[in-house]
C-alpha cells in the first residue's frame, strides 16, 4: 500500500508541475480542445483542431496554428518558394530599371524586364519615377563635369577589401545567391562613378560594332520589330546634309526613343530635345560624335506619351539646329 500511495503521489506531482502540459516543453501533446479555448489561447486555436473531438493534436503545420508557440522552437530550414521568387524577381528588375531607362540593357535583359513590368504595377510605378533620368543627365554638360573632383582613391580599395572579406567567409547553402553580391555592387558603383566623372555620355554604338553608312545616304532602316510595336519616323536637312530617323516605342510611363543619325560633322557635340504639343520641352541627352563618317546613335526616354509628341530637335551645344524630326 505504501508503494502504491507513493506512486500515485509522483503521478499527481508530475501532472501538475509547471510546463508539463505545454507542447514546447518536450513532454508531448495534451488532448485536443473541443472548441476554441478562452482567453489568449483562443488566438492560437481559433477552431477545433481538424474538427476532431478528444483526439491527439495533429502536426501544427496543417491547421493554421502559430508555429513558434505550438511547436519546439528552432530555425527555419528554407524560405517559401513562391514568395521568395516573387521578391527576388522584383528586386532584380528594380535594380536594373536605371539601365533600362538609359537603354543600356541587352535585348534579352530588356525582354525579361518588360515581361515583369507588364504584370507588376509596383515596378511600373518605380519605373515612372525614373522616366526623367535621361533628361536630367542630358542637362549636365562637360564644363560642369570638369568642375567635379574625381572619386577618392580609397573608395575602390574599400570596396575590394569588403568583397574579399565576404569571399573568405565559409560557404553556406543560404549564401548561394549572395556570394557575388559584393562584387556585383562594387562593379555597378564603379560603372556609375565612371559615367559621372567620365565627362561625357557614350553613344549606343561603338567604333568597332557600328556599321556607319556614307554621309550622303540616310541610315538603313532597321529590321521590323516583332508585333509592330515600333514606329519609325525619318527626316533630312538639305542645308546640312544630315539625315536620321527615330524609333518610338510606347511605354506606360512615356515613350522610349532611339535615334540614328548620319552626316554629322566629326567631333560634333549633339543634344536631343523633344517638343510636346503643348510647348513643353524635354532634354533627352547629349553625346559626342567621334566617327569620321559622322554616324551616331542615341537611346533615351521621355515622360511624354506618344500622343503628346510634336517633334524632335537635334542641336549642337551652341544651340545651332542640326536636324528636326516632326512626329
PDB file of C-alpha atoms in Angstrom:
ATOM      1  CA  UNK A   1       0.000   0.000   0.000  1.00  0.00           C
ATOM      2  CA  UNK A   2       2.817   2.381   0.834  1.00  0.00           C
ATOM      3  CA  UNK A   3       4.452   1.849  -2.565  1.00  0.00           C
ATOM      4  CA  UNK A   4       1.146   2.357  -4.388  1.00  0.00           C
ATOM      5  CA  UNK A   5       0.473   5.577  -2.490  1.00  0.00           C
ATOM      6  CA  UNK A   6       3.971   6.872  -3.251  1.00  0.00           C
ATOM      7  CA  UNK A   7       3.498   6.111  -6.965  1.00  0.00           C
ATOM      8  CA  UNK A   8       0.152   7.941  -7.001  1.00  0.00           C
ATOM      9  CA  UNK A   9       1.785  10.936  -5.344  1.00  0.00           C
ATOM     10  CA  UNK A  10       4.540  11.025  -8.008  1.00  0.00           C
ATOM     11  CA  UNK A  11       1.931  10.890 -10.794  1.00  0.00           C
ATOM     12  CA  UNK A  12      -0.017  13.781  -9.269  1.00  0.00           C
ATOM     13  CA  UNK A  13       3.134  15.873  -8.906  1.00  0.00           C
ATOM     14  CA  UNK A  14       4.213  15.177 -12.499  1.00  0.00           C
ATOM     15  CA  UNK A  15       0.800  16.152 -13.841  1.00  0.00           C
ATOM     16  CA  UNK A  16       0.677  19.471 -12.006  1.00  0.00           C
ATOM     17  CA  UNK A  17       4.266  20.692 -12.179  1.00  0.00           C
ATOM     18  CA  UNK A  18       4.872  23.840 -14.334  1.00  0.00           C
ATOM     19  CA  UNK A  19       5.402  23.224 -18.080  1.00  0.00           C
ATOM     20  CA  UNK A  20       4.182  19.617 -18.020  1.00  0.00           C
ATOM     21  CA  UNK A  21       1.283  20.286 -20.369  1.00  0.00           C
ATOM     22  CA  UNK A  22       2.998  22.667 -22.808  1.00  0.00           C
ATOM     23  CA  UNK A  23       3.811  21.342 -26.259  1.00  0.00           C
ATOM     24  CA  UNK A  24       7.126  23.115 -26.363  1.00  0.00           C
ATOM     25  CA  UNK A  25       8.155  21.599 -23.039  1.00  0.00           C
ATOM     26  CA  UNK A  26       9.116  18.390 -24.903  1.00  0.00           C
ATOM     27  CA  UNK A  27       6.749  16.261 -22.782  1.00  0.00           C
ATOM     28  CA  UNK A  28       4.346  15.535 -25.609  1.00  0.00           C
ATOM     29  CA  UNK A  29       0.925  16.874 -26.582  1.00  0.00           C
ATOM     30  CA  UNK A  30      -2.108  17.074 -24.364  1.00  0.00           C
ATOM     31  CA  UNK A  31      -5.638  16.341 -25.510  1.00  0.00           C
ATOM     32  CA  UNK A  32      -7.241  18.411 -28.257  1.00  0.00           C
ATOM     33  CA  UNK A  33      -9.689  21.068 -27.156  1.00  0.00           C
ATOM     34  CA  UNK A  34     -13.397  20.500 -28.005  1.00  0.00           C
ATOM     35  CA  UNK A  35     -13.729  24.168 -29.026  1.00  0.00           C
ATOM     36  CA  UNK A  36     -11.635  27.334 -29.046  1.00  0.00           C
ATOM     37  CA  UNK A  37     -10.291  27.877 -25.529  1.00  0.00           C
ATOM     38  CA  UNK A  38     -10.995  31.090 -23.716  1.00  0.00           C
ATOM     39  CA  UNK A  39      -8.541  33.928 -23.158  1.00  0.00           C
ATOM     40  CA  UNK A  40      -5.242  34.136 -25.009  1.00  0.00           C
ATOM     41  CA  UNK A  41      -5.495  30.500 -26.051  1.00  0.00           C
ATOM     42  CA  UNK A  42      -8.321  31.364 -28.412  1.00  0.00           C
ATOM     43  CA  UNK A  43      -5.878  33.310 -30.573  1.00  0.00           C
ATOM     44  CA  UNK A  44      -3.780  30.198 -31.108  1.00  0.00           C
ATOM     45  CA  UNK A  45      -6.587  27.681 -31.716  1.00  0.00           C
ATOM     46  CA  UNK A  46      -9.415  29.602 -33.403  1.00  0.00           C
ATOM     47  CA  UNK A  47     -11.372  26.432 -34.099  1.00  0.00           C
ATOM     48  CA  UNK A  48     -11.303  22.784 -33.032  1.00  0.00           C
ATOM     49  CA  UNK A  49      -8.157  21.210 -34.433  1.00  0.00           C
ATOM     50  CA  UNK A  50      -9.119  19.352 -37.603  1.00  0.00           C
ATOM     51  CA  UNK A  51     -12.748  19.240 -36.477  1.00  0.00           C
ATOM     52  CA  UNK A  52     -11.949  16.193 -34.324  1.00  0.00           C
ATOM     53  CA  UNK A  53     -13.130  15.517 -30.787  1.00  0.00           C
ATOM     54  CA  UNK A  54     -10.904  14.332 -27.976  1.00  0.00           C
ATOM     55  CA  UNK A  55      -8.090  13.222 -30.258  1.00  0.00           C
ATOM     56  CA  UNK A  56      -4.392  13.971 -30.083  1.00  0.00           C
ATOM     57  CA  UNK A  57      -3.406  17.243 -31.736  1.00  0.00           C
ATOM     58  CA  UNK A  58      -2.061  16.851 -35.275  1.00  0.00           C
ATOM     59  CA  UNK A  59       1.064  18.370 -36.756  1.00  0.00           C
ATOM     60  CA  UNK A  60       0.951  22.166 -36.202  1.00  0.00           C
ATOM     61  CA  UNK A  61       1.875  22.955 -39.805  1.00  0.00           C
ATOM     62  CA  UNK A  62      -1.508  21.684 -41.095  1.00  0.00           C
ATOM     63  CA  UNK A  63      -4.052  23.576 -39.004  1.00  0.00           C
ATOM     64  CA  UNK A  64      -3.143  27.268 -39.165  1.00  0.00           C
ATOM     65  CA  UNK A  65      -1.704  27.481 -35.649  1.00  0.00           C
ATOM     66  CA  UNK A  66       1.114  29.832 -34.713  1.00  0.00           C
ATOM     67  CA  UNK A  67       4.172  27.581 -35.181  1.00  0.00           C
ATOM     68  CA  UNK A  68       6.517  29.479 -32.871  1.00  0.00           C
ATOM     69  CA  UNK A  69       4.139  28.916 -29.935  1.00  0.00           C
ATOM     70  CA  UNK A  70       2.829  25.401 -30.603  1.00  0.00           C
ATOM     71  CA  UNK A  71       5.946  23.520 -31.603  1.00  0.00           C
ATOM     72  CA  UNK A  72       9.511  23.275 -30.475  1.00  0.00           C
ATOM     73  CA  UNK A  73      11.442  26.445 -31.226  1.00  0.00           C
ATOM     74  CA  UNK A  74      14.060  26.171 -33.963  1.00  0.00           C
ATOM     75  CA  UNK A  75      15.481  27.935 -37.030  1.00  0.00           C
ATOM     76  CA  UNK A  76      13.611  27.747 -40.325  1.00  0.00           C
ATOM     77  CA  UNK A  77      15.307  25.416 -42.777  1.00  0.00           C
ATOM     78  CA  UNK A  78      14.158  27.105 -46.014  1.00  0.00           C
ATOM     79  CA  UNK A  79      12.283  30.063 -47.435  1.00  0.00           C
ATOM     80  CA  UNK A  80       8.957  29.690 -49.207  1.00  0.00           C
ATOM     81  CA  UNK A  81       9.411  29.123 -52.911  1.00  0.00           C
ATOM     82  CA  UNK A  82       6.695  31.301 -54.437  1.00  0.00           C
ATOM     83  CA  UNK A  83       7.100  34.244 -52.116  1.00  0.00           C
ATOM     84  CA  UNK A  84      10.885  34.227 -52.308  1.00  0.00           C
ATOM     85  CA  UNK A  85      10.892  34.057 -56.091  1.00  0.00           C
ATOM     86  CA  UNK A  86       8.480  36.965 -56.397  1.00  0.00           C
ATOM     87  CA  UNK A  87      10.584  39.151 -54.127  1.00  0.00           C
ATOM     88  CA  UNK A  88      13.796  38.300 -55.947  1.00  0.00           C
ATOM     89  CA  UNK A  89      12.122  38.988 -59.309  1.00  0.00           C
ATOM     90  CA  UNK A  90      11.059  42.489 -58.252  1.00  0.00           C
ATOM     91  CA  UNK A  91      14.430  43.144 -56.643  1.00  0.00           C
ATOM     92  CA  UNK A  92      16.344  42.165 -59.791  1.00  0.00           C
ATOM     93  CA  UNK A  93      14.108  44.238 -62.059  1.00  0.00           C
ATOM     94  CA  UNK A  94      14.184  47.309 -59.817  1.00  0.00           C
ATOM     95  CA  UNK A  95      17.969  47.142 -59.666  1.00  0.00           C
ATOM     96  CA  UNK A  96      18.011  47.200 -63.482  1.00  0.00           C
ATOM     97  CA  UNK A  97      15.439  49.976 -64.018  1.00  0.00           C
ATOM     98  CA  UNK A  98      18.098  52.681 -64.267  1.00  0.00           C
ATOM     99  CA  UNK A  99      19.887  50.757 -67.008  1.00  0.00           C
ATOM    100  CA  UNK A 100      16.531  50.070 -68.665  1.00  0.00           C
ATOM    101  CA  UNK A 101      15.632  53.768 -68.842  1.00  0.00           C
ATOM    102  CA  UNK A 102      19.094  54.676 -70.130  1.00  0.00           C
ATOM    103  CA  UNK A 103      18.901  51.955 -72.792  1.00  0.00           C
ATOM    104  CA  UNK A 104      21.976  50.013 -71.691  1.00  0.00           C
ATOM    105  CA  UNK A 105      20.317  46.594 -71.229  1.00  0.00           C
ATOM    106  CA  UNK A 106      20.829  43.980 -73.901  1.00  0.00           C
ATOM    107  CA  UNK A 107      17.866  42.563 -75.808  1.00  0.00           C
ATOM    108  CA  UNK A 108      17.381  39.511 -73.577  1.00  0.00           C
ATOM    109  CA  UNK A 109      17.547  41.524 -70.346  1.00  0.00           C
ATOM    110  CA  UNK A 110      15.195  44.136 -71.753  1.00  0.00           C
ATOM    111  CA  UNK A 111      12.662  41.450 -72.727  1.00  0.00           C
ATOM    112  CA  UNK A 112      12.765  39.917 -69.242  1.00  0.00           C
ATOM    113  CA  UNK A 113      12.336  43.315 -67.621  1.00  0.00           C
ATOM    114  CA  UNK A 114       9.400  44.252 -69.850  1.00  0.00           C
ATOM    115  CA  UNK A 115       7.719  40.903 -69.228  1.00  0.00           C
ATOM    116  CA  UNK A 116       7.924  41.535 -65.489  1.00  0.00           C
ATOM    117  CA  UNK A 117       6.794  45.158 -65.783  1.00  0.00           C
ATOM    118  CA  UNK A 118       3.695  44.076 -67.697  1.00  0.00           C
ATOM    119  CA  UNK A 119       2.435  42.167 -64.636  1.00  0.00           C
ATOM    120  CA  UNK A 120       3.848  44.239 -61.750  1.00  0.00           C
ATOM    121  CA  UNK A 121       2.210  47.616 -61.003  1.00  0.00           C
ATOM    122  CA  UNK A 122       4.675  48.343 -58.191  1.00  0.00           C
ATOM    123  CA  UNK A 123       7.688  48.081 -60.512  1.00  0.00           C
ATOM    124  CA  UNK A 124       5.880  50.161 -63.150  1.00  0.00           C
ATOM    125  CA  UNK A 125       5.385  52.911 -60.579  1.00  0.00           C
ATOM    126  CA  UNK A 126       9.090  52.689 -59.729  1.00  0.00           C
ATOM    127  CA  UNK A 127       9.941  52.979 -63.423  1.00  0.00           C
ATOM    128  CA  UNK A 128       7.698  56.024 -63.866  1.00  0.00           C
ATOM    129  CA  UNK A 129       9.765  57.838 -61.269  1.00  0.00           C
ATOM    130  CA  UNK A 130      12.917  57.255 -63.338  1.00  0.00           C
ATOM    131  CA  UNK A 131      11.494  58.372 -66.688  1.00  0.00           C
ATOM    132  CA  UNK A 132      13.082  61.800 -66.377  1.00  0.00           C
ATOM    133  CA  UNK A 133      16.559  60.449 -65.595  1.00  0.00           C
ATOM    134  CA  UNK A 134      17.952  60.718 -69.155  1.00  0.00           C
ATOM    135  CA  UNK A 135      16.680  64.286 -69.378  1.00  0.00           C
ATOM    136  CA  UNK A 136      18.354  65.202 -66.088  1.00  0.00           C
ATOM    137  CA  UNK A 137      21.643  63.685 -67.207  1.00  0.00           C
ATOM    138  CA  UNK A 138      21.331  65.442 -70.545  1.00  0.00           C
ATOM    139  CA  UNK A 139      21.257  68.830 -68.830  1.00  0.00           C
ATOM    140  CA  UNK A 140      24.790  68.286 -67.462  1.00  0.00           C
ATOM    141  CA  UNK A 141      27.438  69.406 -69.936  1.00  0.00           C
ATOM    142  CA  UNK A 142      31.162  68.742 -69.961  1.00  0.00           C
ATOM    143  CA  UNK A 143      32.093  72.053 -68.360  1.00  0.00           C
ATOM    144  CA  UNK A 144      30.061  71.169 -65.278  1.00  0.00           C
ATOM    145  CA  UNK A 145      31.526  67.687 -65.060  1.00  0.00           C
ATOM    146  CA  UNK A 146      35.070  69.030 -65.306  1.00  0.00           C
ATOM    147  CA  UNK A 147      34.462  71.067 -62.159  1.00  0.00           C
ATOM    148  CA  UNK A 148      33.712  67.944 -60.141  1.00  0.00           C
ATOM    149  CA  UNK A 149      36.502  66.284 -58.223  1.00  0.00           C
ATOM    150  CA  UNK A 150      37.269  62.688 -59.078  1.00  0.00           C
ATOM    151  CA  UNK A 151      36.241  59.847 -56.763  1.00  0.00           C
ATOM    152  CA  UNK A 152      38.527  59.388 -53.756  1.00  0.00           C
ATOM    153  CA  UNK A 153      41.183  56.698 -54.353  1.00  0.00           C
ATOM    154  CA  UNK A 154      40.268  54.890 -51.127  1.00  0.00           C
ATOM    155  CA  UNK A 155      36.769  54.182 -52.459  1.00  0.00           C
ATOM    156  CA  UNK A 156      37.889  51.364 -54.765  1.00  0.00           C
ATOM    157  CA  UNK A 157      40.240  49.948 -52.133  1.00  0.00           C
ATOM    158  CA  UNK A 158      37.427  49.849 -49.585  1.00  0.00           C
ATOM    159  CA  UNK A 159      35.014  48.142 -51.971  1.00  0.00           C
ATOM    160  CA  UNK A 160      37.511  45.490 -52.991  1.00  0.00           C
ATOM    161  CA  UNK A 161      38.507  44.854 -49.381  1.00  0.00           C
ATOM    162  CA  UNK A 162      34.894  44.288 -48.341  1.00  0.00           C
ATOM    163  CA  UNK A 163      34.303  41.995 -51.309  1.00  0.00           C
ATOM    164  CA  UNK A 164      37.427  39.960 -50.468  1.00  0.00           C
ATOM    165  CA  UNK A 165      36.319  39.673 -46.846  1.00  0.00           C
ATOM    166  CA  UNK A 166      32.948  38.333 -47.921  1.00  0.00           C
ATOM    167  CA  UNK A 167      34.568  35.749 -50.198  1.00  0.00           C
ATOM    168  CA  UNK A 168      36.800  34.485 -47.378  1.00  0.00           C
ATOM    169  CA  UNK A 169      33.816  33.599 -45.230  1.00  0.00           C
ATOM    170  CA  UNK A 170      32.801  29.914 -45.119  1.00  0.00           C
ATOM    171  CA  UNK A 171      30.283  28.990 -47.778  1.00  0.00           C
ATOM    172  CA  UNK A 172      26.776  28.128 -46.648  1.00  0.00           C
ATOM    173  CA  UNK A 173      23.789  26.932 -48.719  1.00  0.00           C
ATOM    174  CA  UNK A 174      21.831  30.055 -47.834  1.00  0.00           C
ATOM    175  CA  UNK A 175      24.598  32.241 -49.319  1.00  0.00           C
ATOM    176  CA  UNK A 176      24.480  30.604 -52.708  1.00  0.00           C
ATOM    177  CA  UNK A 177      22.997  33.700 -54.359  1.00  0.00           C
ATOM    178  CA  UNK A 178      24.799  36.278 -52.237  1.00  0.00           C
ATOM    179  CA  UNK A 179      28.454  35.309 -52.569  1.00  0.00           C
ATOM    180  CA  UNK A 180      28.918  37.522 -55.593  1.00  0.00           C
ATOM    181  CA  UNK A 181      26.644  40.334 -54.406  1.00  0.00           C
ATOM    182  CA  UNK A 182      29.514  42.498 -53.029  1.00  0.00           C
ATOM    183  CA  UNK A 183      31.489  42.198 -56.255  1.00  0.00           C
ATOM    184  CA  UNK A 184      28.412  42.996 -58.328  1.00  0.00           C
ATOM    185  CA  UNK A 185      27.644  46.002 -56.164  1.00  0.00           C
ATOM    186  CA  UNK A 186      31.229  47.215 -56.449  1.00  0.00           C
ATOM    187  CA  UNK A 187      31.159  46.833 -60.228  1.00  0.00           C
ATOM    188  CA  UNK A 188      27.870  48.723 -60.519  1.00  0.00           C
ATOM    189  CA  UNK A 189      29.153  51.517 -58.304  1.00  0.00           C
ATOM    190  CA  UNK A 190      32.344  51.843 -60.315  1.00  0.00           C
ATOM    191  CA  UNK A 191      30.339  51.994 -63.548  1.00  0.00           C
ATOM    192  CA  UNK A 192      28.169  54.715 -62.054  1.00  0.00           C
ATOM    193  CA  UNK A 193      31.244  56.652 -60.961  1.00  0.00           C
ATOM    194  CA  UNK A 194      32.750  56.265 -64.403  1.00  0.00           C
ATOM    195  CA  UNK A 195      29.603  57.654 -66.004  1.00  0.00           C
ATOM    196  CA  UNK A 196      29.506  60.532 -63.543  1.00  0.00           C
ATOM    197  CA  UNK A 197      33.146  61.546 -63.689  1.00  0.00           C
ATOM    198  CA  UNK A 198      33.910  60.496 -67.263  1.00  0.00           C
ATOM    199  CA  UNK A 199      32.882  63.870 -68.657  1.00  0.00           C
ATOM    200  CA  UNK A 200      30.576  62.649 -71.436  1.00  0.00           C
ATOM    201  CA  UNK A 201      27.778  60.253 -72.288  1.00  0.00           C
ATOM    202  CA  UNK A 202      28.769  57.489 -74.655  1.00  0.00           C
ATOM    203  CA  UNK A 203      26.592  56.820 -77.689  1.00  0.00           C
ATOM    204  CA  UNK A 204      24.924  53.447 -78.065  1.00  0.00           C
ATOM    205  CA  UNK A 205      27.214  52.228 -80.838  1.00  0.00           C
ATOM    206  CA  UNK A 206      30.975  51.788 -80.773  1.00  0.00           C
ATOM    207  CA  UNK A 207      33.638  52.292 -83.386  1.00  0.00           C
ATOM    208  CA  UNK A 208      34.111  48.551 -83.716  1.00  0.00           C
ATOM    209  CA  UNK A 209      30.470  47.440 -83.768  1.00  0.00           C
ATOM    210  CA  UNK A 210      28.808  50.275 -85.688  1.00  0.00           C
ATOM    211  CA  UNK A 211      28.461  49.952 -89.446  1.00  0.00           C
ATOM    212  CA  UNK A 212      28.037  53.610 -90.462  1.00  0.00           C
ATOM    213  CA  UNK A 213      26.721  54.342 -93.943  1.00  0.00           C
ATOM    214  CA  UNK A 214      28.089  57.075 -96.154  1.00  0.00           C
ATOM    215  CA  UNK A 215      27.097  60.593 -95.149  1.00  0.00           C
ATOM    216  CA  UNK A 216      25.339  61.136 -98.487  1.00  0.00           C
ATOM    217  CA  UNK A 217      22.790  58.381 -97.817  1.00  0.00           C
ATOM    218  CA  UNK A 218      20.288  58.087 -94.981  1.00  0.00           C
ATOM    219  CA  UNK A 219      20.811  55.369 -92.387  1.00  0.00           C
ATOM    220  CA  UNK A 220      19.496  51.986 -93.355  1.00  0.00           C
ATOM    221  CA  UNK A 221      16.127  51.037 -91.917  1.00  0.00           C
ATOM    222  CA  UNK A 222      16.308  48.564 -89.052  1.00  0.00           C
ATOM    223  CA  UNK A 223      14.530  45.223 -89.245  1.00  0.00           C
ATOM    224  CA  UNK A 224      10.872  45.316 -88.329  1.00  0.00           C
ATOM    225  CA  UNK A 225      10.217  44.707 -84.676  1.00  0.00           C
ATOM    226  CA  UNK A 226       8.021  41.762 -83.656  1.00  0.00           C
ATOM    227  CA  UNK A 227       4.421  42.727 -83.128  1.00  0.00           C
ATOM    228  CA  UNK A 228       4.785  46.091 -84.920  1.00  0.00           C
ATOM    229  CA  UNK A 229       5.260  47.966 -81.644  1.00  0.00           C
ATOM    230  CA  UNK A 230       7.978  50.254 -83.097  1.00  0.00           C
ATOM    231  CA  UNK A 231       7.182  53.407 -85.058  1.00  0.00           C
ATOM    232  CA  UNK A 232       9.838  54.779 -87.415  1.00  0.00           C
ATOM    233  CA  UNK A 233       9.944  58.467 -88.445  1.00  0.00           C
ATOM    234  CA  UNK A 234      12.663  59.829 -90.754  1.00  0.00           C
ATOM    235  CA  UNK A 235      13.752  63.328 -91.760  1.00  0.00           C
ATOM    236  CA  UNK A 236      16.610  65.141 -93.528  1.00  0.00           C
ATOM    237  CA  UNK A 237      18.143  68.604 -93.527  1.00  0.00           C
ATOM    238  CA  UNK A 238      19.251  69.584 -97.071  1.00  0.00           C
ATOM    239  CA  UNK A 239      21.198  72.569 -95.763  1.00  0.00           C
ATOM    240  CA  UNK A 240      23.495  70.433 -93.574  1.00  0.00           C
ATOM    241  CA  UNK A 241      23.128  67.072 -95.391  1.00  0.00           C
ATOM    242  CA  UNK A 242      22.265  65.477 -92.046  1.00  0.00           C
ATOM    243  CA  UNK A 243      19.746  62.655 -92.188  1.00  0.00           C
ATOM    244  CA  UNK A 244      18.259  60.494 -89.495  1.00  0.00           C
ATOM    245  CA  UNK A 245      15.300  58.676 -88.043  1.00  0.00           C
ATOM    246  CA  UNK A 246      13.836  57.888 -84.669  1.00  0.00           C
ATOM    247  CA  UNK A 247      12.296  54.636 -83.448  1.00  0.00           C
ATOM    248  CA  UNK A 248       9.471  55.197 -80.974  1.00  0.00           C
ATOM    249  CA  UNK A 249       8.160  52.597 -78.558  1.00  0.00           C
ATOM    250  CA  UNK A 250       5.093  53.343 -76.466  1.00  0.00           C
ATOM    251  CA  UNK A 251       5.510  52.654 -72.763  1.00  0.00           C
ATOM    252  CA  UNK A 252       3.129  53.008 -69.856  1.00  0.00           C
ATOM    253  CA  UNK A 253       5.413  55.642 -68.335  1.00  0.00           C
ATOM    254  CA  UNK A 254       6.047  57.603 -71.563  1.00  0.00           C
ATOM    255  CA  UNK A 255       7.933  56.900 -74.788  1.00  0.00           C
ATOM    256  CA  UNK A 256      11.221  55.174 -75.496  1.00  0.00           C
ATOM    257  CA  UNK A 257      13.271  56.877 -78.201  1.00  0.00           C
ATOM    258  CA  UNK A 258      16.114  55.537 -80.329  1.00  0.00           C
ATOM    259  CA  UNK A 259      17.869  57.979 -82.676  1.00  0.00           C
ATOM    260  CA  UNK A 260      20.049  57.176 -85.713  1.00  0.00           C
ATOM    261  CA  UNK A 261      21.962  59.969 -87.466  1.00  0.00           C
ATOM    262  CA  UNK A 262      24.296  60.276 -90.437  1.00  0.00           C
ATOM    263  CA  UNK A 263      26.175  63.182 -91.968  1.00  0.00           C
ATOM    264  CA  UNK A 264      27.059  64.782 -88.645  1.00  0.00           C
ATOM    265  CA  UNK A 265      30.450  66.575 -88.755  1.00  0.00           C
ATOM    266  CA  UNK A 266      33.182  64.731 -86.925  1.00  0.00           C
ATOM    267  CA  UNK A 267      33.754  65.956 -83.402  1.00  0.00           C
ATOM    268  CA  UNK A 268      30.263  67.431 -83.037  1.00  0.00           C
ATOM    269  CA  UNK A 269      28.615  67.628 -79.627  1.00  0.00           C
ATOM    270  CA  UNK A 270      24.928  66.929 -80.119  1.00  0.00           C
ATOM    271  CA  UNK A 271      21.914  67.405 -77.900  1.00  0.00           C
ATOM    272  CA  UNK A 272      18.489  65.885 -78.406  1.00  0.00           C
ATOM    273  CA  UNK A 273      15.316  67.725 -77.365  1.00  0.00           C
ATOM    274  CA  UNK A 274      11.723  66.547 -77.542  1.00  0.00           C
ATOM    275  CA  UNK A 275       8.972  69.123 -78.012  1.00  0.00           C
ATOM    276  CA  UNK A 276       5.462  68.340 -76.755  1.00  0.00           C
ATOM    277  CA  UNK A 277       2.304  69.583 -78.453  1.00  0.00           C
ATOM    278  CA  UNK A 278       1.626  71.968 -75.573  1.00  0.00           C
ATOM    279  CA  UNK A 279       5.064  73.581 -75.970  1.00  0.00           C
ATOM    280  CA  UNK A 280       6.854  71.784 -73.149  1.00  0.00           C
ATOM    281  CA  UNK A 281      10.431  70.723 -73.844  1.00  0.00           C
ATOM    282  CA  UNK A 282      12.371  67.762 -72.503  1.00  0.00           C
ATOM    283  CA  UNK A 283      16.121  67.284 -72.943  1.00  0.00           C
ATOM    284  CA  UNK A 284      16.782  63.614 -73.664  1.00  0.00           C
ATOM    285  CA  UNK A 285      20.571  63.753 -73.538  1.00  0.00           C
ATOM    286  CA  UNK A 286      23.797  64.756 -75.246  1.00  0.00           C
ATOM    287  CA  UNK A 287      26.638  62.837 -76.860  1.00  0.00           C
ATOM    288  CA  UNK A 288      29.870  63.233 -78.794  1.00  0.00           C
ATOM    289  CA  UNK A 289      30.295  62.087 -82.409  1.00  0.00           C
ATOM    290  CA  UNK A 290      33.880  60.827 -82.834  1.00  0.00           C
ATOM    291  CA  UNK A 291      33.445  58.898 -86.082  1.00  0.00           C
ATOM    292  CA  UNK A 292      34.900  60.032 -89.396  1.00  0.00           C
ATOM    293  CA  UNK A 293      31.660  59.147 -91.151  1.00  0.00           C
ATOM    294  CA  UNK A 294      29.619  61.274 -88.762  1.00  0.00           C
ATOM    295  CA  UNK A 295      27.272  58.448 -87.823  1.00  0.00           C
ATOM    296  CA  UNK A 296      25.827  58.224 -84.355  1.00  0.00           C
ATOM    297  CA  UNK A 297      23.142  56.506 -82.321  1.00  0.00           C
ATOM    298  CA  UNK A 298      21.468  57.510 -79.105  1.00  0.00           C
ATOM    299  CA  UNK A 299      18.792  55.860 -76.997  1.00  0.00           C
ATOM    300  CA  UNK A 300      16.788  57.542 -74.267  1.00  0.00           C
ATOM    301  CA  UNK A 301      13.266  58.047 -72.997  1.00  0.00           C
ATOM    302  CA  UNK A 302      10.806  60.801 -72.299  1.00  0.00           C
ATOM    303  CA  UNK A 303       7.922  61.125 -69.888  1.00  0.00           C
ATOM    304  CA  UNK A 304       5.688  62.440 -72.711  1.00  0.00           C
ATOM    305  CA  UNK A 305       3.258  59.823 -74.117  1.00  0.00           C
ATOM    306  CA  UNK A 306       3.380  59.184 -77.847  1.00  0.00           C
ATOM    307  CA  UNK A 307       0.223  61.204 -78.464  1.00  0.00           C
ATOM    308  CA  UNK A 308       1.794  64.348 -76.959  1.00  0.00           C
ATOM    309  CA  UNK A 309       4.968  64.306 -79.064  1.00  0.00           C
ATOM    310  CA  UNK A 310       5.295  67.129 -81.611  1.00  0.00           C
ATOM    311  CA  UNK A 311       8.897  66.954 -82.820  1.00  0.00           C
ATOM    312  CA  UNK A 312      12.473  66.002 -82.016  1.00  0.00           C
ATOM    313  CA  UNK A 313      15.263  68.549 -82.386  1.00  0.00           C
ATOM    314  CA  UNK A 314      18.944  67.673 -82.627  1.00  0.00           C
ATOM    315  CA  UNK A 315      21.096  70.718 -81.946  1.00  0.00           C
ATOM    316  CA  UNK A 316      24.732  71.437 -81.258  1.00  0.00           C
ATOM    317  CA  UNK A 317      25.907  72.512 -77.840  1.00  0.00           C
ATOM    318  CA  UNK A 318      25.949  76.065 -79.234  1.00  0.00           C
ATOM    319  CA  UNK A 319      22.217  75.778 -79.918  1.00  0.00           C
ATOM    320  CA  UNK A 320      22.543  75.618 -83.715  1.00  0.00           C
ATOM    321  CA  UNK A 321      19.867  73.299 -85.205  1.00  0.00           C
ATOM    322  CA  UNK A 322      21.200  70.229 -86.967  1.00  0.00           C
ATOM    323  CA  UNK A 323      18.014  68.280 -87.709  1.00  0.00           C
ATOM    324  CA  UNK A 324      14.318  68.453 -86.846  1.00  0.00           C
ATOM    325  CA  UNK A 325      12.186  65.317 -86.983  1.00  0.00           C
ATOM    326  CA  UNK A 326       8.462  66.148 -86.852  1.00  0.00           C
ATOM    327  CA  UNK A 327       6.151  63.494 -85.451  1.00  0.00           C
TER     328      UNK A 327
END
